[in-house]
Structure formats: C-alpha cells, structure tokens
C-alpha positions as a printed Julia matrix, in Angstrom:
155×3 Matrix{Float64}:
 -36.35   23.44   1.66
 -34.1    22.89   4.69
 -31.14   22.57   2.35
 -31.98   25.95   0.8
 -32.03   27.6    4.21
 -28.64   26.07   5.03
 -27.0    27.39   1.88
 -28.26   30.9    2.55
 -26.61   30.95   6.0
 -23.02   30.85   4.74
 -21.04   31.72   1.59
 -20.98   29.1   -1.2
 -17.18   29.29  -1.41
 -16.8    27.24   1.74
 -19.15   24.39   0.74
 -16.29   21.93   0.13
 -14.54   22.85   3.37
 -17.73   22.41   5.36
 -18.44   19.06   3.71
 -14.91   17.91   4.59
 -15.32   19.15   8.13
 -18.65   17.33   8.44
 -17.13   14.05   7.22
 -14.18   14.47   9.61
 -16.49   15.06  12.55
 -18.52   11.99  11.57
 -15.41    9.8   11.44
 -14.2    11.14  14.8
 -17.62   10.41  16.27
 -17.52    6.85  14.92
 -14.05    6.23  16.36
 -14.98    7.7   19.73
 -18.1     5.52  19.9
 -15.93    2.45  19.3
 -13.47    3.58  21.96
 -16.15    4.39  24.53
 -18.12    1.18  23.9
 -15.51   -0.92  25.77
 -14.51   -0.22  29.38
 -11.05    1.37  29.45
  -9.66   -1.08  32.04
 -10.65   -4.06  29.9
  -9.06   -2.45  26.88
  -5.82   -1.65  28.69
  -5.52   -5.2   30.08
  -5.58   -6.6   26.56
  -2.76   -4.35  25.35
   0.97   -4.54  25.93
   2.66   -1.48  27.48
   3.72    0.0   24.14
   0.18   -0.23  22.75
  -1.17    1.25  25.99
   1.14    4.23  25.51
  -0.02    4.59  21.91
  -3.65    4.53  23.01
  -3.08    7.12  25.74
  -1.18    9.41  23.38
  -3.82    9.07  20.69
  -6.56    9.88  23.19
  -4.73   12.94  24.52
  -3.92   14.18  21.03
  -7.51   13.71  19.88
  -8.97   15.6   22.83
  -6.51   18.43  22.43
  -7.21   18.6   18.7
 -10.93   18.83  19.41
 -10.23   21.65  21.86
  -8.15   23.36  19.14
 -11.17   23.17  16.84
 -13.44   24.48  19.59
 -11.16   27.48  20.13
 -11.21   28.15  16.4
 -15.0    28.1   16.3
 -15.08   30.56  19.22
 -12.85   33.05  17.39
  -9.77   32.4   19.55
  -6.47   31.96  17.74
  -5.23   28.55  19.0
  -1.66   29.34  17.89
  -1.51   31.96  20.66
  -3.13   29.62  23.21
  -1.4    27.09  25.46
  -2.97   24.24  23.5
  -0.28   24.61  20.84
   2.49   23.74  23.3
   0.45   20.82  24.62
  -0.02   19.38  21.14
   3.71   19.77  20.45
   4.54   17.99  23.72
   2.25   15.1   22.83
   3.77   14.93  19.34
   7.28   14.57  20.79
   6.11   11.62  22.88
   4.4    10.13  19.84
   7.7    10.38  17.95
   9.52    8.64  20.81
   7.0     5.79  20.75
   7.38    5.58  16.97
  11.16    5.29  17.36
  10.7     2.43  19.82
   8.33    0.68  17.44
  10.76    1.13  14.55
  13.61   -0.3   16.63
  11.5    -3.37  17.36
  10.8    -3.87  13.67
  14.39   -3.26  12.56
  16.28   -6.24  11.19
  18.9    -7.7   13.47
  22.19   -9.03  12.21
  23.1   -12.57  13.14
  26.88  -12.27  13.04
  27.46  -16.02  13.06
  25.15  -16.64  10.13
  26.59  -13.69   8.22
  30.15  -14.92   8.67
  29.19  -18.45   7.57
  27.42  -17.03   4.54
  30.42  -14.94   3.53
  32.88  -17.76   4.23
  30.93  -20.24   2.13
  30.26  -17.73  -0.64
  33.95  -17.02  -1.21
  35.68  -19.29  -3.73
  38.83  -20.92  -2.4
  40.31  -23.24  -5.06
  43.34  -24.29  -2.96
  41.13  -25.19  -0.06
  38.89  -27.41  -2.23
  41.92  -29.26  -3.66
  43.27  -29.83  -0.18
  39.86  -31.17   0.9
  39.9   -33.68  -1.96
  43.43  -34.75  -1.05
  42.49  -35.08   2.61
  39.46  -37.19   1.69
  41.55  -39.51  -0.49
  44.21  -39.85   2.24
  41.53  -40.64   4.78
  40.1   -43.35   2.52
  43.56  -44.82   2.02
  44.31  -44.76   5.75
  41.0   -46.43   6.54
  41.78  -49.34   4.23
  45.27  -49.84   5.63
  44.08  -49.57   9.22
  41.65  -52.45   8.82
  42.43  -55.57  10.88
  44.43  -58.26   9.04
  41.58  -60.74   9.05
  39.43  -58.38   7.07
  42.08  -57.6    4.45
  41.79  -59.55   1.2
  44.17  -62.52   0.98
  47.09  -62.29  -1.38
  47.75  -65.17  -3.6
C-alpha cells in the first residue's frame, strides 16, 4: 500500500529518472560512508601528494555537486548561481592533475637503446665482410705472434 501512495504523489513519466536518482544517491552514500569511516589524517598520510590532490579535488567536486542538486530541488537554477563557476574551477584543476598523471604514465625514449636498435637493425654487407676479414687477420697475427718455443717444429 505504501508503494501505491508513492506512485500517486508524482507523475509516472518520471519513474525511471527517480529510480536512477535513488540509485545514484545510494552509491554516493556508500562512497561517503567509506570515506568517512577512516580518519582523514590517516588517509592522507598513506597517499602520495598527487593522490592527496586527487582526493581533495574529488571531495570538493562531490560536495559542490551535492549542493548543485540541493539547489535544483529548491527550485533555484544552479546555472545562474555561483556554484557553476566553482565546479568549473575544480574541473580545471582536475584536468591539470590528469595531465600530470598522463605525463607520468607516458613512455620515455631511451636514446641510447633506440640508436643501438636502429644501428643493429640496418643491414651493412660491407661492414660484415670487413669484420670477417679482421677476424681472420687477427687469428693469423695471433699464430705468428706466438713465442718460438710454442711454434710447431719444421722438419
């Protein structure tokens, strides 16, 4: 019977939107309970500075978004309120943090390794022939440089 009373209080066209809103509020409540369950100082000590900035920005954005929703429920147009500029300001800082995170993840070029890779990948037939000749000369020089007592005796 309570469900029947609820459906009579509002138009049926907005059932899906209200269900979505209800699930969103439930998920926000769950996340806030997790966040509030741990003392903030303990949480901040466990995070590096970049993650601390992400947490602070997420907290500020969440609170301002909730205020946006509150204004909407009170019949105030939030687009004409100062909250819009505040959300935009927070978004710009979130984009800056995202850029820093992306720079950290970006691949770095090891110039030495790249040049060795390219040098070894290129085919140089003259160079290989000269290496073989140098190796055979070295072997010949090593045999002739041996001390006389170690050379085989000629008969």
